[in-house]
CSV table of C-alpha atoms and ligand atoms in Angstrom, one decimal:
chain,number,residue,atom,x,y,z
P,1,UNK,CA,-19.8,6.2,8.5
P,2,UNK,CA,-18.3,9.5,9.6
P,3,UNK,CA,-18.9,12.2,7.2
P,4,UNK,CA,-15.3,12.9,5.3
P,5,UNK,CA,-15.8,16.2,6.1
P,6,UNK,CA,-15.2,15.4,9.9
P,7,UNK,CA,-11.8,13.0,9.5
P,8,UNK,CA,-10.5,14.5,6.0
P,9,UNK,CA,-9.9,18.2,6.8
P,10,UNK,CA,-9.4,17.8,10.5
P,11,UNK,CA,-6.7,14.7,9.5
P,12,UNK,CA,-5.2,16.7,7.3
P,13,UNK,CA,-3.9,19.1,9.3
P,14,UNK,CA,-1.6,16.6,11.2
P,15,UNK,CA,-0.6,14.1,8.5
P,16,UNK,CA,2.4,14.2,6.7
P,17,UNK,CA,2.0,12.7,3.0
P,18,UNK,CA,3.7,10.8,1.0
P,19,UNK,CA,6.3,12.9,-1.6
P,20,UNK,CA,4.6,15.8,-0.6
P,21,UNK,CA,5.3,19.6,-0.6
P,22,UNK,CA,2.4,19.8,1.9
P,23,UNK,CA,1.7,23.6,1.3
P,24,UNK,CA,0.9,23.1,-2.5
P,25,UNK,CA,-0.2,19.5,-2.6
P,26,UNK,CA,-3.4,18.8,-4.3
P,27,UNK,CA,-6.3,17.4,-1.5
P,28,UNK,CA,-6.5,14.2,-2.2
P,29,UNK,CA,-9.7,12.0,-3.2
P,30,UNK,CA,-11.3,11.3,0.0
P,31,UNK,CA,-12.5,7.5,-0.6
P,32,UNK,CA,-15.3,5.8,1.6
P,33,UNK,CA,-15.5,2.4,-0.5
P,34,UNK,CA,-13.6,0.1,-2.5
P,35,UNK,CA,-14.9,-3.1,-4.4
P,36,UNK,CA,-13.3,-5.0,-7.1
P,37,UNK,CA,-11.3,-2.3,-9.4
P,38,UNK,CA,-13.4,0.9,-8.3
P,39,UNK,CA,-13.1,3.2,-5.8
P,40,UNK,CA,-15.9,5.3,-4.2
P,41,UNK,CA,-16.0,8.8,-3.4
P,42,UNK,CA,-17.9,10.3,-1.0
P,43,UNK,CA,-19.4,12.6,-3.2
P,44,UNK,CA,-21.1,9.5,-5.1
P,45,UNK,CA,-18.9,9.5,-8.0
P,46,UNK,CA,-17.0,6.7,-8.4
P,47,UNK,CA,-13.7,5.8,-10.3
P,48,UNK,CA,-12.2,2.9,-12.1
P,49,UNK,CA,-8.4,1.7,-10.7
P,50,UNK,CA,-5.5,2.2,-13.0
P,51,UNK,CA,-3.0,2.1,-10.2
P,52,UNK,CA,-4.2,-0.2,-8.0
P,53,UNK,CA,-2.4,1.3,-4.5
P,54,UNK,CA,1.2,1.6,-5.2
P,55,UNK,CA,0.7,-2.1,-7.8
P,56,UNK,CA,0.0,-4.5,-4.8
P,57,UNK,CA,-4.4,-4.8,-5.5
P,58,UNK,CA,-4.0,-7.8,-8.4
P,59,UNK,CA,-6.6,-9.4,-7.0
P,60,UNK,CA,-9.1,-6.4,-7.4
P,61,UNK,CA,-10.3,-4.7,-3.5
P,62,UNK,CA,-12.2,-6.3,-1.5
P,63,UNK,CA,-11.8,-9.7,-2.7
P,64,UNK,CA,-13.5,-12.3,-0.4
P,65,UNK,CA,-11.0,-15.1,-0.2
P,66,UNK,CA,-8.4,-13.0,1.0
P,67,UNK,CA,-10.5,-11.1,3.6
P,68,UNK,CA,-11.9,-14.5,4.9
P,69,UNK,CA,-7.9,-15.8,5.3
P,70,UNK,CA,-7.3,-12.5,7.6
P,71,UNK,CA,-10.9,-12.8,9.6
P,72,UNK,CA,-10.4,-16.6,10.3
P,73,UNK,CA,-6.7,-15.4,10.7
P,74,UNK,CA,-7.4,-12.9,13.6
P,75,UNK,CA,-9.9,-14.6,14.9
P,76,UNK,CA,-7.2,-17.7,15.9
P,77,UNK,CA,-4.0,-15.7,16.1
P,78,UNK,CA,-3.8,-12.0,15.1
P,79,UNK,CA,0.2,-12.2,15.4
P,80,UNK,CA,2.9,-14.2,17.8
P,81,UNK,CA,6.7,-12.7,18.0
P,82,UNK,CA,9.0,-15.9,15.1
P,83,UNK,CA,11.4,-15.9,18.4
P,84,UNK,CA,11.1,-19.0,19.8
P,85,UNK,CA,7.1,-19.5,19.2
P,86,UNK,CA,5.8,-20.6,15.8
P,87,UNK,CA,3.0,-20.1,13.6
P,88,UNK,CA,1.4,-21.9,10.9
P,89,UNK,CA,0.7,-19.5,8.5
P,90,UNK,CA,4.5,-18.4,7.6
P,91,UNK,CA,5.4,-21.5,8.1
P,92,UNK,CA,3.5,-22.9,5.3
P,93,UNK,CA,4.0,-19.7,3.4
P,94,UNK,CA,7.8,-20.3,3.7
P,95,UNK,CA,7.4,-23.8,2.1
P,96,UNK,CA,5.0,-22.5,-0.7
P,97,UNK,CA,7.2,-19.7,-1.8
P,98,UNK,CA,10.0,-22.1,-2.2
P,99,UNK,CA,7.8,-24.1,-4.4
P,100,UNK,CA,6.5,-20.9,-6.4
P,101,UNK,CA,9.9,-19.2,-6.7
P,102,UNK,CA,11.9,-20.7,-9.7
P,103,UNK,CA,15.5,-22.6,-9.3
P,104,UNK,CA,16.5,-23.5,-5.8
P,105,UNK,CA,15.8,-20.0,-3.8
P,106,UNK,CA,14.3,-21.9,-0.6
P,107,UNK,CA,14.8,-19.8,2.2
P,108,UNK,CA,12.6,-16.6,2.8
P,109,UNK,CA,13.0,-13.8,5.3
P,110,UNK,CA,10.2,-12.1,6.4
P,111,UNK,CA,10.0,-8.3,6.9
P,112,UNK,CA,6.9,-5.3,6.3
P,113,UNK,CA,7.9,-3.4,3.8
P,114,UNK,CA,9.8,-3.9,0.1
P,115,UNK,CA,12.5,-1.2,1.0
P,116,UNK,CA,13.5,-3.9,4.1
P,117,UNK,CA,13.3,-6.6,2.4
P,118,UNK,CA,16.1,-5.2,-0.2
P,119,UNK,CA,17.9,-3.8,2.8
P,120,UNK,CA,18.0,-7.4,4.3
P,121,UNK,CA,19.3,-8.8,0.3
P,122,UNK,CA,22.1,-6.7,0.8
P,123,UNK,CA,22.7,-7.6,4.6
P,124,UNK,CA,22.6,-11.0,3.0
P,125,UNK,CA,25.1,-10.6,0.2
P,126,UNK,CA,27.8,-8.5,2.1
P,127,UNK,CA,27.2,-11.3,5.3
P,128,UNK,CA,27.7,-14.4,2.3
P,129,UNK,CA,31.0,-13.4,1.5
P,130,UNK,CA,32.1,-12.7,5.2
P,131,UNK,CA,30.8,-16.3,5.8
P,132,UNK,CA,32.4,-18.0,2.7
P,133,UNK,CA,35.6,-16.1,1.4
P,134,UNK,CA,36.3,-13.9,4.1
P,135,UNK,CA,36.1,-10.7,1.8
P,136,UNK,CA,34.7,-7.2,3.3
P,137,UNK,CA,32.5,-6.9,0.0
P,138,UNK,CA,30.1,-4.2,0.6
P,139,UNK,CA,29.1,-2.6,-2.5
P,140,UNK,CA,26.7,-3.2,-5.1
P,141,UNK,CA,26.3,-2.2,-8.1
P,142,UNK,CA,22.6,-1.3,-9.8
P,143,UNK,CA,20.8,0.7,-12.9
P,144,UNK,CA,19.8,4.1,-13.7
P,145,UNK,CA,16.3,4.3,-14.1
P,146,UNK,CA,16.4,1.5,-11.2
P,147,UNK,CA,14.1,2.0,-7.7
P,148,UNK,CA,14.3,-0.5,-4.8
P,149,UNK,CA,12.9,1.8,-1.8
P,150,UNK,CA,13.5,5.0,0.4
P,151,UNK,CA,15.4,3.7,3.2
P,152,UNK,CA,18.8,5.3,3.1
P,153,UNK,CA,20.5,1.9,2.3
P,154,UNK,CA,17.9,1.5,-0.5
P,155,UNK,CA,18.0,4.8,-1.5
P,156,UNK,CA,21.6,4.6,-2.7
P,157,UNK,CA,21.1,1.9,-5.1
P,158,UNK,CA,18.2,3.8,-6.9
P,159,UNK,CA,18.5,5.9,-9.8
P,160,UNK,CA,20.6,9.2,-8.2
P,161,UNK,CA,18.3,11.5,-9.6
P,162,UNK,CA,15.0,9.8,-9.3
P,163,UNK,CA,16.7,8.7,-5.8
P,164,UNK,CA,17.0,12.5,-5.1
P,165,UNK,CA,21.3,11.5,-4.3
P,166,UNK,CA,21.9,15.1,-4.3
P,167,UNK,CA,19.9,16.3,-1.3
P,168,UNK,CA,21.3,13.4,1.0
P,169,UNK,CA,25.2,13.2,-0.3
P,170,UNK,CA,27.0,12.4,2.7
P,171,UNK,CA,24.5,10.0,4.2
P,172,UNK,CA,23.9,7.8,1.1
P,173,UNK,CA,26.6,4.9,0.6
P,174,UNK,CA,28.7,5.3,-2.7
P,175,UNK,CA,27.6,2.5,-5.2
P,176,UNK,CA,27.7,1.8,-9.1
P,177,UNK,CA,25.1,3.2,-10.7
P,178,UNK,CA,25.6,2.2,-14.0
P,179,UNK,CA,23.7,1.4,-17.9
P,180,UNK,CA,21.5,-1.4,-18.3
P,181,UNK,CA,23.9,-3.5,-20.1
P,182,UNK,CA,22.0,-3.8,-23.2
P,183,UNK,CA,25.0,-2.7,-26.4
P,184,UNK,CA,27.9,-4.6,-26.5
P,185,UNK,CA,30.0,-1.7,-25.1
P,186,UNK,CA,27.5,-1.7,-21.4
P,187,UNK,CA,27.9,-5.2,-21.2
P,188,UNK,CA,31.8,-4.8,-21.5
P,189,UNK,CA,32.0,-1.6,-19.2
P,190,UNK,CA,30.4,-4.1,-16.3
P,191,UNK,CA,32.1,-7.2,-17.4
P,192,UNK,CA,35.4,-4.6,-16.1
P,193,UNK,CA,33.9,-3.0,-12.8
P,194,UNK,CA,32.7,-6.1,-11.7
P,195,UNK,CA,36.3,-7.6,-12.3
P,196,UNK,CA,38.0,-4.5,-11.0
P,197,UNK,CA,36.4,-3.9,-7.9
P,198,UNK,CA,36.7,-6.7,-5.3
P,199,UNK,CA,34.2,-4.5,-3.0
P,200,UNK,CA,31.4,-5.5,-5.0
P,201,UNK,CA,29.2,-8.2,-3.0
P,202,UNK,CA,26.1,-8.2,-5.4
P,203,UNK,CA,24.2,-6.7,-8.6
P,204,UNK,CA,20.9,-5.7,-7.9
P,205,UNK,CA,17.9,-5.0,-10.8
P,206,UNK,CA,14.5,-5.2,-11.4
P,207,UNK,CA,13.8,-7.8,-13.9
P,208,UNK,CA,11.9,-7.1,-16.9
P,209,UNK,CA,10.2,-3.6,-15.7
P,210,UNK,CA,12.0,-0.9,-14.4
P,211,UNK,CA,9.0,0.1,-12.2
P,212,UNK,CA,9.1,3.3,-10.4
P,213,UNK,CA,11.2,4.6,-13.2
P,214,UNK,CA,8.9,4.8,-15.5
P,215,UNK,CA,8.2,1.6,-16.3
P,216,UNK,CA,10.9,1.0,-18.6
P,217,UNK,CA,11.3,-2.5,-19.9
P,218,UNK,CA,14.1,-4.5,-21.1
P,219,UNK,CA,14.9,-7.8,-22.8
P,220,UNK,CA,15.5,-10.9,-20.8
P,221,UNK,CA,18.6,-11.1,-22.5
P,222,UNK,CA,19.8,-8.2,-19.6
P,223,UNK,CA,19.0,-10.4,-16.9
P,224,UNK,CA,20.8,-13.3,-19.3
P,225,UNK,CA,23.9,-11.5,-19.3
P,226,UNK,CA,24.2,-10.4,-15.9
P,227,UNK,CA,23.3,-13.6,-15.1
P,228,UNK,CA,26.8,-15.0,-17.1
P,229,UNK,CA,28.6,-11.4,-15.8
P,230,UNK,CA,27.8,-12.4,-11.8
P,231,UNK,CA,28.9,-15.6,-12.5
P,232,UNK,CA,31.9,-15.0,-14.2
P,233,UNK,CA,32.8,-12.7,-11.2
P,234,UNK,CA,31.8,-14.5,-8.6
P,235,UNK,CA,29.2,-11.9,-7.2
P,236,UNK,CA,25.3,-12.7,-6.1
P,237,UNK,CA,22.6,-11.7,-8.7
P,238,UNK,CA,19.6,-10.0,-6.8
P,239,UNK,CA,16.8,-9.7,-7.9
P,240,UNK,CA,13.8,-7.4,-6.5
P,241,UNK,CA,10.3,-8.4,-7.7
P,242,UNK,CA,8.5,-6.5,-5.5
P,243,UNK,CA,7.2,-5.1,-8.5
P,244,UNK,CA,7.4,-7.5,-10.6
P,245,UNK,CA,6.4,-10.5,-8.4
P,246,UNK,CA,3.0,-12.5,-8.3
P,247,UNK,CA,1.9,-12.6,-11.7
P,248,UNK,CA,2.8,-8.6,-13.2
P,249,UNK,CA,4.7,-10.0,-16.2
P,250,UNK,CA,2.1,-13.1,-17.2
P,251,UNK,CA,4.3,-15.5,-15.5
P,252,UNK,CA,4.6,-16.1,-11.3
P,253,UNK,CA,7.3,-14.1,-11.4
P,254,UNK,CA,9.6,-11.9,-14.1
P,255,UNK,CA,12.6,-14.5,-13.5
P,256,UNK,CA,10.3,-17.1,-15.2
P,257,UNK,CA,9.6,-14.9,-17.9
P,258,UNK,CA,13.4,-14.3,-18.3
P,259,UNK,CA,14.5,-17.9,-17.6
P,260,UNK,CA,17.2,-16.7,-15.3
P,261,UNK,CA,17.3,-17.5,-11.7
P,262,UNK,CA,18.9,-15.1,-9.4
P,263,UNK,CA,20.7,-15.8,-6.2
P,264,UNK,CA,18.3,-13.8,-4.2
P,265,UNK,CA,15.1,-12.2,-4.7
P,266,UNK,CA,12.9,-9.9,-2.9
P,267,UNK,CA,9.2,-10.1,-2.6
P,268,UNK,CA,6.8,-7.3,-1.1
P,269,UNK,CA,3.7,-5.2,-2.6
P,270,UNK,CA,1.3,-8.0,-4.7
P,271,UNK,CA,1.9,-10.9,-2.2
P,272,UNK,CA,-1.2,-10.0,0.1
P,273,UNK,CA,-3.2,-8.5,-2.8
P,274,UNK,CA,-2.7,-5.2,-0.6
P,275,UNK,CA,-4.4,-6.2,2.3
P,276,UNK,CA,-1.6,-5.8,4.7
P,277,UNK,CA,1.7,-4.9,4.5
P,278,UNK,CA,4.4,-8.2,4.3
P,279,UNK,CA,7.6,-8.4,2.2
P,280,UNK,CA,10.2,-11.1,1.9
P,281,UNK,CA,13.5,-12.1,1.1
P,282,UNK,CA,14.1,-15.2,-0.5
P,283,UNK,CA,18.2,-17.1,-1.3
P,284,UNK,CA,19.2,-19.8,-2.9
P,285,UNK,CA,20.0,-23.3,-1.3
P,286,UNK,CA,23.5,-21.9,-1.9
P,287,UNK,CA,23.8,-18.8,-0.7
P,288,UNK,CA,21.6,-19.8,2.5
P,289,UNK,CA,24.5,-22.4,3.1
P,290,UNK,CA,26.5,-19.9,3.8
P,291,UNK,CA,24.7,-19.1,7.3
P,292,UNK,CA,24.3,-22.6,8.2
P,293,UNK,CA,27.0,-23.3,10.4
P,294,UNK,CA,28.2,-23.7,14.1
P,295,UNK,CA,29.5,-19.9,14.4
P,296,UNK,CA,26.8,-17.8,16.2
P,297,UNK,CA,28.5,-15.0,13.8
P,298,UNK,CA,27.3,-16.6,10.3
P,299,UNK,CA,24.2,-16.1,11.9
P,300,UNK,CA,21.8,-13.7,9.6
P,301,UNK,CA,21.5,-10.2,11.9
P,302,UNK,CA,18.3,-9.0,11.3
P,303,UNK,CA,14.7,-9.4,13.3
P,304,UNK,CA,11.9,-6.9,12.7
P,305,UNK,CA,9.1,-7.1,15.5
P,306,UNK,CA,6.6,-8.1,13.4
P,307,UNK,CA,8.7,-10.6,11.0
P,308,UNK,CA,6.2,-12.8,9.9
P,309,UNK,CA,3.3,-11.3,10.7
P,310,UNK,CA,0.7,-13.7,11.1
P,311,UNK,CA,-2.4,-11.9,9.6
P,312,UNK,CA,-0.4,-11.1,6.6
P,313,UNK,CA,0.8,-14.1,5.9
P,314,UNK,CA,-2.5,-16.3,6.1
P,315,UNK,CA,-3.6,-13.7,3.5
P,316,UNK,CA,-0.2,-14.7,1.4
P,317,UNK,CA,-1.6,-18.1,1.2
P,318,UNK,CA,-5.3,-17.2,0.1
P,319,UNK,CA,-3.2,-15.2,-2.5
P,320,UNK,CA,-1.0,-17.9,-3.8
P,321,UNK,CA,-3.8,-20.2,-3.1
P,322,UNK,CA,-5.7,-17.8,-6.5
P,323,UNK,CA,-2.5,-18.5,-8.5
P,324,UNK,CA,-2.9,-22.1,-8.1
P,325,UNK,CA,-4.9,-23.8,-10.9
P,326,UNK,CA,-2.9,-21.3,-13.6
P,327,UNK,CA,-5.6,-19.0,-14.3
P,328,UNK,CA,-4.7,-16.4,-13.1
P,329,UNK,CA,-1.7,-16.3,-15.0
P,330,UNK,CA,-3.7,-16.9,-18.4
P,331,UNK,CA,-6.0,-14.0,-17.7
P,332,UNK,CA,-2.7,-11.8,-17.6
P,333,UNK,CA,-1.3,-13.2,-21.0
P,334,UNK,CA,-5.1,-12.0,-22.3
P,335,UNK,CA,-5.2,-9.0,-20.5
P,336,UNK,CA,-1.4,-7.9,-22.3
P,337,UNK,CA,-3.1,-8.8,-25.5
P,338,UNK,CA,-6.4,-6.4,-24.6
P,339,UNK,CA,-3.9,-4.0,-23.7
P,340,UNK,CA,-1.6,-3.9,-26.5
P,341,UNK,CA,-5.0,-4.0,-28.6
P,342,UNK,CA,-6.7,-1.3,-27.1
P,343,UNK,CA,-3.2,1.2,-27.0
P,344,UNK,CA,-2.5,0.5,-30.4
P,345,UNK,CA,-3.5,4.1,-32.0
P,346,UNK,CA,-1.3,5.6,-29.7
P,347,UNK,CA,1.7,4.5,-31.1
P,348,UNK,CA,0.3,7.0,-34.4
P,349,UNK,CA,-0.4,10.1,-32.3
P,350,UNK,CA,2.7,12.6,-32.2
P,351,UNK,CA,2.3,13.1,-28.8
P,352,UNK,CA,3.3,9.9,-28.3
P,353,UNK,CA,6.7,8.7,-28.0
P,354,UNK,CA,6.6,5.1,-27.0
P,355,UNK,CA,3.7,2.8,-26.2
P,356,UNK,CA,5.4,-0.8,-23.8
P,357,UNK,CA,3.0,-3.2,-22.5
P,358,UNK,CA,4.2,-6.4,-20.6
P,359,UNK,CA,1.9,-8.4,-18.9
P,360,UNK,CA,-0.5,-6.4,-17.0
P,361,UNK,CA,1.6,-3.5,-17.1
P,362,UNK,CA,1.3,-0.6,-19.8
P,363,UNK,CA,3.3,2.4,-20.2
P,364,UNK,CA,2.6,5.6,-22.9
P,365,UNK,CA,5.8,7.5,-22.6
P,366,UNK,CA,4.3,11.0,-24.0
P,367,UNK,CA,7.0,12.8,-26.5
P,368,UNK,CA,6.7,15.9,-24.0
P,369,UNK,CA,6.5,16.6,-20.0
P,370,UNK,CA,3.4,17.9,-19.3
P,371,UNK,CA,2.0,19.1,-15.5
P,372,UNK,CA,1.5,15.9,-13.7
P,373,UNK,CA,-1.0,17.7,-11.1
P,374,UNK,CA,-3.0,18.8,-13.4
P,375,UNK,CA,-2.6,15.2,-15.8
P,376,UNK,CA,-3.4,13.6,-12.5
P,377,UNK,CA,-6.8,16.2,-12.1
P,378,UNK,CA,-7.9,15.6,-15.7
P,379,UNK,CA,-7.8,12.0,-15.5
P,380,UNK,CA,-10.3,11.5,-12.5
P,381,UNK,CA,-12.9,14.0,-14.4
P,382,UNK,CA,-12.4,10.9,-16.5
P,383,UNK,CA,-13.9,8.9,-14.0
P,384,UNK,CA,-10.3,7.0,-13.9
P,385,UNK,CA,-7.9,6.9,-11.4
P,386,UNK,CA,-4.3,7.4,-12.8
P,387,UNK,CA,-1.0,8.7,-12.3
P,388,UNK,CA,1.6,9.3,-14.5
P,389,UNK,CA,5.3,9.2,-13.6
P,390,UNK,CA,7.1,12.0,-15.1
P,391,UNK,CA,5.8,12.1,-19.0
P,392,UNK,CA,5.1,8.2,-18.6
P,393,UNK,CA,1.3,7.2,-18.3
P,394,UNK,CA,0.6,3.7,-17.0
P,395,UNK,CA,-1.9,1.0,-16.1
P,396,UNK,CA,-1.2,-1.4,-13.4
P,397,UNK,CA,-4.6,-2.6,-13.3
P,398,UNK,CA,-6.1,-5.6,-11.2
P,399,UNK,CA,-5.7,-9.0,-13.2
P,400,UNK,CA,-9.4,-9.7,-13.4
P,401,UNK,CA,-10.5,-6.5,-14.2
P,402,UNK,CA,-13.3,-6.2,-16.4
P,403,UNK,CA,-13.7,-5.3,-19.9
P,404,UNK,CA,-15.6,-2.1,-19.2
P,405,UNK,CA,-13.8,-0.7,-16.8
P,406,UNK,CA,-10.5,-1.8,-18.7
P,407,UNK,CA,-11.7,0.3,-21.6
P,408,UNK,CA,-13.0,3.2,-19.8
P,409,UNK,CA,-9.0,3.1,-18.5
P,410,UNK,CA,-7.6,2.7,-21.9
P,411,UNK,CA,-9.9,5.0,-23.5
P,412,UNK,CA,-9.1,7.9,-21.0
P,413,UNK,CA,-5.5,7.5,-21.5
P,414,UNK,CA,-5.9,7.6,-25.9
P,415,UNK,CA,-8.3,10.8,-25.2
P,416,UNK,CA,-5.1,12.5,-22.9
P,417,UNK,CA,-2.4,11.5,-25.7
P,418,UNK,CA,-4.7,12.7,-28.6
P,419,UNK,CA,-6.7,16.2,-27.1
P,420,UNK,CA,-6.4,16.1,-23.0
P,421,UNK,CA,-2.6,17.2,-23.2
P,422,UNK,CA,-3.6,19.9,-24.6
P,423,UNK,CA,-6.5,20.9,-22.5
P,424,UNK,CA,-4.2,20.6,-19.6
P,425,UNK,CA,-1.8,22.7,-21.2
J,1,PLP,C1,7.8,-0.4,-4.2
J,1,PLP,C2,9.1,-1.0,-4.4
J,1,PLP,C3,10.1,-1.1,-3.4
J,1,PLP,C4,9.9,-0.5,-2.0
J,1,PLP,O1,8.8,-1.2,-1.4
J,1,PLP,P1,8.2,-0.5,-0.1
J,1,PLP,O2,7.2,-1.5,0.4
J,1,PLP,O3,7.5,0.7,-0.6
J,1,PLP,O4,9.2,-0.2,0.9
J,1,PLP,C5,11.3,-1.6,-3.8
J,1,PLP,N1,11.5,-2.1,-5.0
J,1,PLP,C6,10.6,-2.0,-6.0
J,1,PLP,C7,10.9,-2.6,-7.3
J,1,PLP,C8,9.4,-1.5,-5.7
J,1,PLP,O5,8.5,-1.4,-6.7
């Protein structure tokens, strides 16, 4: 293997991170190896996963089954264009995400990346009601605190100042940005916009964890009531589990957990264990209807080059393929009880002013902002690798990581909420 020094600082005069004030961002960790919930430096040192690469590595790095689906994969077909050639794995994927998926979402739309596959939910909704009624309904309304990707479309249904609204105004579409209708005076405020405004094709959230935000979680009642709210007002129900998706919660997917079945949902991160990049779009039997006609202009008008990606999708199915005897989904139930176990005596400290844990998600939202550079420093002389978002520290671990490393994770995060914040001034 090349010596890091070689690729690292020659590479990083060219590449353009992500987020990044490039003059003052930190190097980063230079990694020559991953295996299971570790990552390997090449200084020797090695650190245990909190993060697991932007939440899609449930399945730990590395893991054989999957890398076996993309070697057989690429050894038969590495990829063929979905316009007129087919081939099998996205087929099957297709059929098995309509089995996963709760209620009767059935169609799936294949794309790379989460942010697309949201774009393409809203391409969907605004094209359903051209289909159906006719209407030029073109807006949507979503949640502060709320992320659903960095594409411009996307961007203007995030969170405005998370979303960074201010330094785009002008190219950003106007939407509702409004309160999680949670007190009886959000749920009216929505029950009226969504009445008042015949622009609005669709309302889009992520179910149970607000991810990117902060991992901020709410009842199912919310997705209950905007279930009953879209109905009411004739509007589709979106929901992205990109996040959420593939087992984060304890169930297959947050709308289990919730009981409510949106109209659409979009899938991206977890569903090839991080392998490769896939995402997906999935609609109900009903809204899919909508398209299925003579006119050439109910047709959905979308078609990324590599829709369907054939590697990416036989790794899809070695990934489902884990979920299937149900253990998976037990070993998250255990790991949310290990969790809220092991984070317990943080809920006592002072610096602590909220401990969530859902699934295998948890989130210490300290009582003060603290520099996240230096948070993020402090926690790999830890031997960890975590990073908060803003005063929120959280674990997104692999489901089947083990005990000791899951401790060494937990542990580092009680030691920052009990002395590190202070050491890190
Ligand atoms: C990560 C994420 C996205 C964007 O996905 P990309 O693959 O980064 O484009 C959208 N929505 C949610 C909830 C996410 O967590």
């Amino acid at each position: 293997m090349a010596d890091p020094k070689d690729w690292f600082t020659e590479g990083l005069a060219h590449i353009w991170l992500p987020y990044a004030q490039m003059r003052t961002v930190p190097a980063p960790v230079a990694i020559t190896r991953t295996d299971g919930s570790r990552l390997y430096l090449a200084d020797g040192r090695e650190l245990v996963d909190g993060v697991g690469s932007w939440w899609t590595s449930v399945h730990g790095y590395n893991r054989a089954e999957l890398l076996d689906a993309a070697r057989d994969q690429m050894a038969r077909i590495p990829h063929i264009m979905l316009g007129g050639l087919a081939h099998e794995p996205v087929y099957r994927l297709a059929s098995r995400l309509a089995q996963v998926t709760p209620g009767d979402l059935t169609r799936t739309f294949f794309t790379e990346s989460g942010s697309v596959a949201v774009e393409v939910a809203m391409k969907i909704a605004i094209q359903y009601f051209r289909n159906t009624s006719g209407e030029r309904r073109t807006k949507f309304v979503s949640f502060l605190g709320g992320y659903h990707g960095d594409t411009l479309a996307t961007m203007s249904v995030c969170d405005p100042d998370e979303g960074m609204h201010h330094m785009f105004r002008g190219a950003l579409q106007e939407q509702y940005v409004v309160a999680l209708p949670e007190a009886r005076d959000q749920i009216r405020a929505l029950e009226t916009l969504l009445a008042s405004d015949k622009k609005i094709a669709g309302v889009l959230i992520e179910p149970m964890i607000q991810g990117a935000g902060g991992m901020r979680m709410h009842s199912p009642q919310v997705l209950k009531t905007l279930r009953r709210l879209c109905d009411q007002a004739g509007v589709l129900l979106i929901f992205d589990e990109i996040f959420t998706g593939f087992g984060r919660t304890g169930e297959m997917f947050a709308a289990n957990r919730a009981g409510v079945t949106p109209d659409i949902m979009c899938l991206g991160k977890a569903i090839t264990g991080g392998i490769t990049p896939l995402a997906g779009t999935i609609a109900s039997a009903r809204v899919y209807s909508a398209f299925h006609s003579d006119n050439p202009d109910h047709a959905l008008m979308h078609g990324p080059t590599y829709t369907g990606h054939a590697i990416a999708c036989a790794v899809a199915n070695a990934g489902l393929d884990l979920f299937a005897d149900g253990s998976l989904l037990k070993r998250v139930k255990k790991l949310e009880a290990s969790l809220t176990a092991a984070l317990a005596p943080a809920k006592d400290l002072e610096s602590v002013a909220d401990v969530r844990v859902l699934g295998a998600v948890t989130a210490v939202e300290m009582a003060e902002s603290f520099p996240l550079e230096a948070a993020r420093k402090w926690f790999i002389d830890q031997g960890t690798f975590i990073r908060p978002l803003g005063r929120t520290v959280y674990l997104s671990p692999a489901y089947g990581i083990g005990e000791d490393d899951l401790a060494r994770l937990t542990g580092a995060i009680l030691k920052f909420a009990s002395a590190g914040i202070s050491e890190i001034g």
